[in-house]
Amino acid sequence: MTVDHGDDDPAERTMRFLFQLRSRGVTDPRVLAAMEKIDRGLFVRGQFADRAYEDTPLPIPCGQTISQPSVVGLMTQSLNPGPRDTVLEIGTGSGYQAAVLSGLCRRVYTVDRHKRLVHEAEAIFRHLGLHNIIAQVADGSRGLPDQAPFDRILVTAAAEDPPGPLLAQLKIGGIMVVPVGQSDAVQTLIRVTRSDTGFDYDELRQVRFVPLVEGLGQT
Ligand code: SAH
């Protein structure tokens, strides 16, 4: 006898995807609603496409990875973007995290050092009609000075320390979420909140991200 897991039924697949997120601590209803709307299957191509709804990171072009959905959910929840906020994401990658943020804030700037990733992500944003995302090829370790300051900054690559230019481009009252630590080890996800007197740091959880690399990529 075969058990039908409803793999071909998008509604059931979405229900399982959301259940998995909730069971891993993604509980903010706005974040769950935003993640319900964005089909992760569009952001994973090739041999791993059939694993897009599993709670696992997967390879994408240029030797990078699309993050685990529950980590995307937890980072978005900790960032707590508001509907009027301008958010900067460092590390466009597949574009999935930017697409999730798009539904939660006014505008998303997302940058990656690989042209190919930015162009492929832009094509998906256009296809989905996500017109509030501006993707650029840039070295995100310098931030995006022309558009600064930002209400929220989300870094999806690991830095040894929160990059100074990003701290400087955060508004007072703003929040930055960034994985810190050596790239070949487990890193700590931290939340930095800027007050009028300085920066407060909270440690959130252990994570593993690809490294933040200075300079632009070859492709
Ligand atoms: N947020 C992505 C996953 C990011 S993987 C998603 O939702 O799919 C990390 C990304 O950071 C990679 O694409 C890598 O190219 C990018 N990256 C690393 N260093 C960078 C830098 N200095 N500036 C911009 N992007 C960088």
PDB file of C-alpha atoms and ligand atoms in Angstrom:
ATOM      1  CA  MET A   1       0.000   0.000   0.000  1.00  0.00           C
ATOM      2  CA  THR A   2       1.311   3.472  -0.754  1.00  0.00           C
ATOM      3  CA  VAL A   3       0.647   6.370   1.530  1.00  0.00           C
ATOM      4  CA  ASP A   4      -0.332   9.561  -0.204  1.00  0.00           C
ATOM      5  CA  HIS A   5       1.621  12.431   1.353  1.00  0.00           C
ATOM      6  CA  GLY A   6      -0.033  14.829  -1.033  1.00  0.00           C
ATOM      7  CA  ASP A   7       3.289  15.770  -2.599  1.00  0.00           C
ATOM      8  CA  ASP A   8       1.599  17.066  -5.717  1.00  0.00           C
ATOM      9  CA  ASP A   9      -1.022  19.076  -3.892  1.00  0.00           C
ATOM     10  CA  PRO A  10       0.321  22.618  -3.389  1.00  0.00           C
ATOM     11  CA  ALA A  11      -2.139  23.390  -0.575  1.00  0.00           C
ATOM     12  CA  GLU A  12      -1.034  20.368   1.463  1.00  0.00           C
ATOM     13  CA  ARG A  13       2.598  21.028   0.687  1.00  0.00           C
ATOM     14  CA  THR A  14       2.183  24.591   1.999  1.00  0.00           C
ATOM     15  CA  MET A  15       0.454  23.323   5.145  1.00  0.00           C
ATOM     16  CA  ARG A  16       3.312  20.927   5.860  1.00  0.00           C
ATOM     17  CA  PHE A  17       5.853  23.683   5.151  1.00  0.00           C
ATOM     18  CA  LEU A  18       4.136  26.034   7.640  1.00  0.00           C
ATOM     19  CA  PHE A  19       3.756  23.311  10.258  1.00  0.00           C
ATOM     20  CA  GLN A  20       7.488  22.647  10.024  1.00  0.00           C
ATOM     21  CA  LEU A  21       8.239  26.358  10.486  1.00  0.00           C
ATOM     22  CA  ARG A  22       5.994  26.615  13.551  1.00  0.00           C
ATOM     23  CA  SER A  23       7.499  23.527  15.119  1.00  0.00           C
ATOM     24  CA  ARG A  24      10.953  25.148  14.804  1.00  0.00           C
ATOM     25  CA  GLY A  25       9.890  28.356  16.548  1.00  0.00           C
ATOM     26  CA  VAL A  26       8.621  30.594  13.756  1.00  0.00           C
ATOM     27  CA  THR A  27       5.488  31.839  15.485  1.00  0.00           C
ATOM     28  CA  ASP A  28       5.010  35.454  14.331  1.00  0.00           C
ATOM     29  CA  PRO A  29       1.777  35.333  12.303  1.00  0.00           C
ATOM     30  CA  ARG A  30       2.963  38.102   9.942  1.00  0.00           C
ATOM     31  CA  VAL A  31       6.138  36.186   9.139  1.00  0.00           C
ATOM     32  CA  LEU A  32       4.219  32.934   8.615  1.00  0.00           C
ATOM     33  CA  ALA A  33       1.751  34.736   6.325  1.00  0.00           C
ATOM     34  CA  ALA A  34       4.615  36.262   4.307  1.00  0.00           C
ATOM     35  CA  MET A  35       6.295  32.849   3.990  1.00  0.00           C
ATOM     36  CA  GLU A  36       3.015  31.205   2.990  1.00  0.00           C
ATOM     37  CA  LYS A  37       2.819  33.561   0.003  1.00  0.00           C
ATOM     38  CA  ILE A  38       6.312  32.928  -1.380  1.00  0.00           C
ATOM     39  CA  ASP A  39       6.878  29.591  -3.112  1.00  0.00           C
ATOM     40  CA  ARG A  40      10.427  28.470  -2.192  1.00  0.00           C
ATOM     41  CA  GLY A  41      10.234  26.070  -5.140  1.00  0.00           C
ATOM     42  CA  LEU A  42      10.803  29.003  -7.513  1.00  0.00           C
ATOM     43  CA  PHE A  43      14.172  29.761  -5.913  1.00  0.00           C
ATOM     44  CA  VAL A  44      15.710  26.277  -6.053  1.00  0.00           C
ATOM     45  CA  ARG A  45      16.547  24.856  -9.471  1.00  0.00           C
ATOM     46  CA  GLY A  46      18.175  21.755 -10.900  1.00  0.00           C
ATOM     47  CA  GLN A  47      18.803  18.547  -9.018  1.00  0.00           C
ATOM     48  CA  PHE A  48      17.693  19.889  -5.628  1.00  0.00           C
ATOM     49  CA  ALA A  49      14.375  21.345  -6.820  1.00  0.00           C
ATOM     50  CA  ASP A  50      12.352  18.473  -5.365  1.00  0.00           C
ATOM     51  CA  ARG A  51      13.720  19.261  -1.886  1.00  0.00           C
ATOM     52  CA  ALA A  52      12.612  22.918  -1.895  1.00  0.00           C
ATOM     53  CA  TYR A  53       9.933  22.379   0.782  1.00  0.00           C
ATOM     54  CA  GLU A  54      12.213  20.593   3.240  1.00  0.00           C
ATOM     55  CA  ASP A  55      13.630  22.542   6.161  1.00  0.00           C
ATOM     56  CA  THR A  56      17.160  22.368   4.842  1.00  0.00           C
ATOM     57  CA  PRO A  57      19.692  24.699   3.208  1.00  0.00           C
ATOM     58  CA  LEU A  58      20.346  23.804  -0.448  1.00  0.00           C
ATOM     59  CA  PRO A  59      23.045  24.638  -3.002  1.00  0.00           C
ATOM     60  CA  ILE A  60      22.447  27.490  -5.467  1.00  0.00           C
ATOM     61  CA  PRO A  61      24.785  28.721  -8.268  1.00  0.00           C
ATOM     62  CA  CYS A  62      28.162  30.388  -7.567  1.00  0.00           C
ATOM     63  CA  GLY A  63      28.902  27.916  -4.746  1.00  0.00           C
ATOM     64  CA  GLN A  64      26.384  29.599  -2.412  1.00  0.00           C
ATOM     65  CA  THR A  65      23.371  28.301  -0.465  1.00  0.00           C
ATOM     66  CA  ILE A  66      19.740  29.202   0.026  1.00  0.00           C
ATOM     67  CA  SER A  67      19.177  29.264   3.797  1.00  0.00           C
ATOM     68  CA  GLN A  68      17.049  26.797   5.708  1.00  0.00           C
ATOM     69  CA  PRO A  69      13.420  28.042   5.756  1.00  0.00           C
ATOM     70  CA  SER A  70      13.185  27.979   9.565  1.00  0.00           C
ATOM     71  CA  VAL A  71      16.351  30.116   9.777  1.00  0.00           C
ATOM     72  CA  VAL A  72      14.821  32.569   7.259  1.00  0.00           C
ATOM     73  CA  GLY A  73      11.700  32.662   9.455  1.00  0.00           C
ATOM     74  CA  LEU A  74      13.596  33.122  12.722  1.00  0.00           C
ATOM     75  CA  MET A  75      15.847  35.831  11.274  1.00  0.00           C
ATOM     76  CA  THR A  76      12.865  37.680   9.819  1.00  0.00           C
ATOM     77  CA  GLN A  77      11.041  37.414  13.144  1.00  0.00           C
ATOM     78  CA  SER A  78      14.046  38.799  15.048  1.00  0.00           C
ATOM     79  CA  LEU A  79      14.439  41.613  12.524  1.00  0.00           C
ATOM     80  CA  ASN A  80      10.786  42.524  13.135  1.00  0.00           C
ATOM     81  CA  PRO A  81      10.359  44.793  10.095  1.00  0.00           C
ATOM     82  CA  GLY A  82       7.407  47.187  10.066  1.00  0.00           C
ATOM     83  CA  PRO A  83       5.238  48.080   7.067  1.00  0.00           C
ATOM     84  CA  ARG A  84       6.905  51.499   6.652  1.00  0.00           C
ATOM     85  CA  ASP A  85      10.470  50.240   6.991  1.00  0.00           C
ATOM     86  CA  THR A  86      13.282  50.280   4.473  1.00  0.00           C
ATOM     87  CA  VAL A  87      15.355  47.118   4.816  1.00  0.00           C
ATOM     88  CA  LEU A  88      18.826  46.327   3.502  1.00  0.00           C
ATOM     89  CA  GLU A  89      19.683  42.670   2.943  1.00  0.00           C
ATOM     90  CA  ILE A  90      23.313  41.686   2.378  1.00  0.00           C
ATOM     91  CA  GLY A  91      23.561  38.458   0.374  1.00  0.00           C
ATOM     92  CA  THR A  92      20.716  38.169  -2.160  1.00  0.00           C
ATOM     93  CA  GLY A  93      21.664  34.577  -3.016  1.00  0.00           C
ATOM     94  CA  SER A  94      18.560  32.942  -4.482  1.00  0.00           C
ATOM     95  CA  GLY A  95      16.383  35.961  -3.606  1.00  0.00           C
ATOM     96  CA  TYR A  96      14.134  33.934  -1.287  1.00  0.00           C
ATOM     97  CA  GLN A  97      14.803  35.931   1.889  1.00  0.00           C
ATOM     98  CA  ALA A  98      14.314  39.237   0.024  1.00  0.00           C
ATOM     99  CA  ALA A  99      11.001  37.976  -1.371  1.00  0.00           C
ATOM    100  CA  VAL A 100       9.815  37.091   2.148  1.00  0.00           C
ATOM    101  CA  LEU A 101      10.863  40.553   3.433  1.00  0.00           C
ATOM    102  CA  SER A 102       9.115  42.223   0.499  1.00  0.00           C
ATOM    103  CA  GLY A 103       5.692  41.429   1.963  1.00  0.00           C
ATOM    104  CA  LEU A 104       6.579  42.855   5.381  1.00  0.00           C
ATOM    105  CA  CYS A 105       8.093  46.266   4.690  1.00  0.00           C
ATOM    106  CA  ARG A 106       7.957  49.253   2.362  1.00  0.00           C
ATOM    107  CA  ARG A 107      11.146  48.646   0.409  1.00  0.00           C
ATOM    108  CA  VAL A 108      13.923  46.049   0.312  1.00  0.00           C
ATOM    109  CA  TYR A 109      17.397  46.772  -1.002  1.00  0.00           C
ATOM    110  CA  THR A 110      19.279  43.535  -1.525  1.00  0.00           C
ATOM    111  CA  VAL A 111      22.875  43.205  -2.693  1.00  0.00           C
ATOM    112  CA  ASP A 112      25.120  40.343  -3.711  1.00  0.00           C
ATOM    113  CA  ARG A 113      28.724  40.224  -4.930  1.00  0.00           C
ATOM    114  CA  HIS A 114      27.735  37.742  -7.688  1.00  0.00           C
ATOM    115  CA  LYS A 115      26.101  39.257 -10.806  1.00  0.00           C
ATOM    116  CA  ARG A 116      24.568  35.975 -11.832  1.00  0.00           C
ATOM    117  CA  LEU A 117      22.693  35.597  -8.536  1.00  0.00           C
ATOM    118  CA  VAL A 118      21.384  39.173  -8.653  1.00  0.00           C
ATOM    119  CA  HIS A 119      20.144  38.786 -12.233  1.00  0.00           C
ATOM    120  CA  GLU A 120      18.456  35.441 -11.599  1.00  0.00           C
ATOM    121  CA  ALA A 121      16.797  36.734  -8.437  1.00  0.00           C
ATOM    122  CA  GLU A 122      15.581  39.875 -10.243  1.00  0.00           C
ATOM    123  CA  ALA A 123      13.877  37.706 -12.869  1.00  0.00           C
ATOM    124  CA  ILE A 124      11.948  35.887 -10.113  1.00  0.00           C
ATOM    125  CA  PHE A 125      11.001  39.183  -8.393  1.00  0.00           C
ATOM    126  CA  ARG A 126       9.611  40.441 -11.723  1.00  0.00           C
ATOM    127  CA  HIS A 127       7.742  37.184 -12.301  1.00  0.00           C
ATOM    128  CA  LEU A 128       6.146  37.487  -8.835  1.00  0.00           C
ATOM    129  CA  GLY A 129       5.411  41.208  -9.267  1.00  0.00           C
ATOM    130  CA  LEU A 130       7.529  42.117  -6.209  1.00  0.00           C
ATOM    131  CA  HIS A 131       8.200  45.675  -7.276  1.00  0.00           C
ATOM    132  CA  ASN A 132       9.432  46.958  -3.907  1.00  0.00           C
ATOM    133  CA  ILE A 133      12.707  44.994  -4.112  1.00  0.00           C
ATOM    134  CA  ILE A 134      15.779  46.723  -5.542  1.00  0.00           C
ATOM    135  CA  ALA A 135      18.596  44.269  -6.218  1.00  0.00           C
ATOM    136  CA  GLN A 136      22.144  45.427  -6.910  1.00  0.00           C
ATOM    137  CA  VAL A 137      25.553  43.932  -7.521  1.00  0.00           C
ATOM    138  CA  ALA A 138      27.678  45.397  -4.742  1.00  0.00           C
ATOM    139  CA  ASP A 139      30.106  44.562  -1.966  1.00  0.00           C
ATOM    140  CA  GLY A 140      27.690  44.461   0.941  1.00  0.00           C
ATOM    141  CA  SER A 141      30.437  44.689   3.536  1.00  0.00           C
ATOM    142  CA  ARG A 142      30.388  48.422   2.706  1.00  0.00           C
ATOM    143  CA  GLY A 143      26.607  48.606   2.921  1.00  0.00           C
ATOM    144  CA  LEU A 144      24.754  50.821   0.489  1.00  0.00           C
ATOM    145  CA  PRO A 145      25.808  54.372   1.457  1.00  0.00           C
ATOM    146  CA  ASP A 146      23.677  56.092  -1.226  1.00  0.00           C
ATOM    147  CA  GLN A 147      20.453  54.674   0.232  1.00  0.00           C
ATOM    148  CA  ALA A 148      21.397  54.789   3.937  1.00  0.00           C
ATOM    149  CA  PRO A 149      20.270  54.967   6.683  1.00  0.00           C
ATOM    150  CA  PHE A 150      18.116  51.837   7.017  1.00  0.00           C
ATOM    151  CA  ASP A 151      15.454  50.856   9.550  1.00  0.00           C
ATOM    152  CA  ARG A 152      16.559  47.239   9.384  1.00  0.00           C
ATOM    153  CA  ILE A 153      19.655  45.442   8.072  1.00  0.00           C
ATOM    154  CA  LEU A 154      19.765  41.670   7.578  1.00  0.00           C
ATOM    155  CA  VAL A 155      23.102  40.052   6.806  1.00  0.00           C
ATOM    156  CA  THR A 156      22.809  36.538   5.390  1.00  0.00           C
ATOM    157  CA  ALA A 157      26.540  35.750   5.241  1.00  0.00           C
ATOM    158  CA  ALA A 158      28.854  35.334   8.231  1.00  0.00           C
ATOM    159  CA  ALA A 159      31.186  38.169   9.257  1.00  0.00           C
ATOM    160  CA  GLU A 160      33.869  37.989  11.926  1.00  0.00           C
ATOM    161  CA  ASP A 161      32.342  41.081  13.507  1.00  0.00           C
ATOM    162  CA  PRO A 162      29.358  43.226  12.550  1.00  0.00           C
ATOM    163  CA  PRO A 163      30.839  45.337   9.703  1.00  0.00           C
ATOM    164  CA  GLY A 164      31.431  48.967  10.779  1.00  0.00           C
ATOM    165  CA  PRO A 165      29.857  50.519   7.656  1.00  0.00           C
ATOM    166  CA  LEU A 166      26.652  48.556   8.312  1.00  0.00           C
ATOM    167  CA  LEU A 167      26.486  49.713  11.934  1.00  0.00           C
ATOM    168  CA  ALA A 168      26.948  53.278  10.686  1.00  0.00           C
ATOM    169  CA  GLN A 169      24.103  52.877   8.166  1.00  0.00           C
ATOM    170  CA  LEU A 170      21.566  51.727  10.771  1.00  0.00           C
ATOM    171  CA  LYS A 171      19.024  54.327  11.949  1.00  0.00           C
ATOM    172  CA  ILE A 172      18.689  55.100  15.642  1.00  0.00           C
ATOM    173  CA  GLY A 173      16.040  52.654  16.860  1.00  0.00           C
ATOM    174  CA  GLY A 174      17.037  50.356  13.988  1.00  0.00           C
ATOM    175  CA  ILE A 175      17.819  46.636  14.193  1.00  0.00           C
ATOM    176  CA  MET A 176      20.468  44.574  12.435  1.00  0.00           C
ATOM    177  CA  VAL A 177      20.547  40.764  12.461  1.00  0.00           C
ATOM    178  CA  VAL A 178      23.904  39.233  11.505  1.00  0.00           C
ATOM    179  CA  PRO A 179      25.695  35.880  11.933  1.00  0.00           C
ATOM    180  CA  VAL A 180      29.134  36.438  13.461  1.00  0.00           C
ATOM    181  CA  GLY A 181      32.095  34.109  13.782  1.00  0.00           C
ATOM    182  CA  GLN A 182      34.595  32.195  11.654  1.00  0.00           C
ATOM    183  CA  SER A 183      33.164  31.019   8.345  1.00  0.00           C
ATOM    184  CA  ASP A 184      34.279  27.401   8.751  1.00  0.00           C
ATOM    185  CA  ALA A 185      32.777  27.011  12.226  1.00  0.00           C
ATOM    186  CA  VAL A 186      29.430  27.383  13.902  1.00  0.00           C
ATOM    187  CA  GLN A 187      28.538  31.055  14.144  1.00  0.00           C
ATOM    188  CA  THR A 188      26.328  33.027  16.504  1.00  0.00           C
ATOM    189  CA  LEU A 189      23.378  34.921  15.149  1.00  0.00           C
ATOM    190  CA  ILE A 190      23.215  38.275  16.887  1.00  0.00           C
ATOM    191  CA  ARG A 191      20.736  41.122  16.957  1.00  0.00           C
ATOM    192  CA  VAL A 192      22.160  44.634  17.195  1.00  0.00           C
ATOM    193  CA  THR A 193      19.806  47.420  18.261  1.00  0.00           C
ATOM    194  CA  ARG A 194      20.936  51.000  17.825  1.00  0.00           C
ATOM    195  CA  SER A 195      19.880  53.452  20.532  1.00  0.00           C
ATOM    196  CA  ASP A 196      20.712  57.149  20.730  1.00  0.00           C
ATOM    197  CA  THR A 197      23.629  56.291  22.984  1.00  0.00           C
ATOM    198  CA  GLY A 198      25.114  53.250  21.246  1.00  0.00           C
ATOM    199  CA  PHE A 199      24.515  49.638  20.243  1.00  0.00           C
ATOM    200  CA  ASP A 200      22.978  46.762  22.246  1.00  0.00           C
ATOM    201  CA  TYR A 201      23.842  43.189  21.323  1.00  0.00           C
ATOM    202  CA  ASP A 202      21.707  40.049  21.889  1.00  0.00           C
ATOM    203  CA  GLU A 203      22.817  36.547  21.052  1.00  0.00           C
ATOM    204  CA  LEU A 204      20.010  34.631  19.355  1.00  0.00           C
ATOM    205  CA  ARG A 205      21.192  31.154  18.358  1.00  0.00           C
ATOM    206  CA  GLN A 206      23.894  29.106  16.653  1.00  0.00           C
ATOM    207  CA  VAL A 207      23.839  29.111  12.848  1.00  0.00           C
ATOM    208  CA  ARG A 208      26.024  28.214   9.862  1.00  0.00           C
ATOM    209  CA  PHE A 209      26.341  30.595   6.941  1.00  0.00           C
ATOM    210  CA  VAL A 210      28.687  30.995   4.000  1.00  0.00           C
ATOM    211  CA  PRO A 211      31.253  33.753   4.617  1.00  0.00           C
ATOM    212  CA  LEU A 212      30.868  37.441   3.860  1.00  0.00           C
ATOM    213  CA  VAL A 213      33.650  37.969   1.319  1.00  0.00           C
ATOM    214  CA  GLU A 214      34.972  41.439   0.479  1.00  0.00           C
ATOM    215  CA  GLY A 215      34.996  42.623  -3.133  1.00  0.00           C
ATOM    216  CA  LEU A 216      32.892  41.567  -6.127  1.00  0.00           C
ATOM    217  CA  GLY A 217      32.718  37.996  -7.481  1.00  0.00           C
ATOM    218  CA  GLN A 218      33.954  36.970 -10.957  1.00  0.00           C
ATOM    219  CA  THR A 219      30.491  35.896 -12.133  1.00  0.00           C
TER     220      THR A 219
HETATM  221  N1  SAH B   1      19.743  35.305   1.511  1.00  0.00           N
HETATM  222  C1  SAH B   1      20.047  34.270   0.534  1.00  0.00           C
HETATM  223  C2  SAH B   1      21.110  33.298   0.982  1.00  0.00           C
HETATM  224  C3  SAH B   1      22.412  33.973   1.054  1.00  0.00           C
HETATM  225  S1  SAH B   1      23.861  32.973   0.898  1.00  0.00           S
HETATM  226  C4  SAH B   1      18.802  33.534   0.109  1.00  0.00           C
HETATM  227  O1  SAH B   1      17.704  33.840   0.588  1.00  0.00           O
HETATM  228  O2  SAH B   1      18.924  32.661  -0.769  1.00  0.00           O
HETATM  229  C5  SAH B   1      25.007  34.281   1.166  1.00  0.00           C
HETATM  230  C6  SAH B   1      25.156  35.211   0.005  1.00  0.00           C
HETATM  231  O3  SAH B   1      25.994  36.264   0.427  1.00  0.00           O
HETATM  232  C7  SAH B   1      25.831  34.585  -1.208  1.00  0.00           C
HETATM  233  O4  SAH B   1      25.017  34.680  -2.326  1.00  0.00           O
HETATM  234  C8  SAH B   1      27.110  35.390  -1.361  1.00  0.00           C
HETATM  235  O5  SAH B   1      27.463  35.624  -2.720  1.00  0.00           O
HETATM  236  C9  SAH B   1      26.736  36.692  -0.675  1.00  0.00           C
HETATM  237  N2  SAH B   1      27.871  37.497  -0.217  1.00  0.00           N
HETATM  238  C10 SAH B   1      28.993  37.094   0.439  1.00  0.00           C
HETATM  239  N3  SAH B   1      29.792  38.158   0.679  1.00  0.00           N
HETATM  240  C11 SAH B   1      29.166  39.249   0.175  1.00  0.00           C
HETATM  241  C12 SAH B   1      29.487  40.633   0.105  1.00  0.00           C
HETATM  242  N4  SAH B   1      30.613  41.141   0.604  1.00  0.00           N
HETATM  243  N5  SAH B   1      28.604  41.462  -0.490  1.00  0.00           N
HETATM  244  C13 SAH B   1      27.461  40.996  -1.015  1.00  0.00           C
HETATM  245  N6  SAH B   1      27.090  39.695  -0.982  1.00  0.00           N
HETATM  246  C14 SAH B   1      27.930  38.831  -0.396  1.00  0.00           C
END
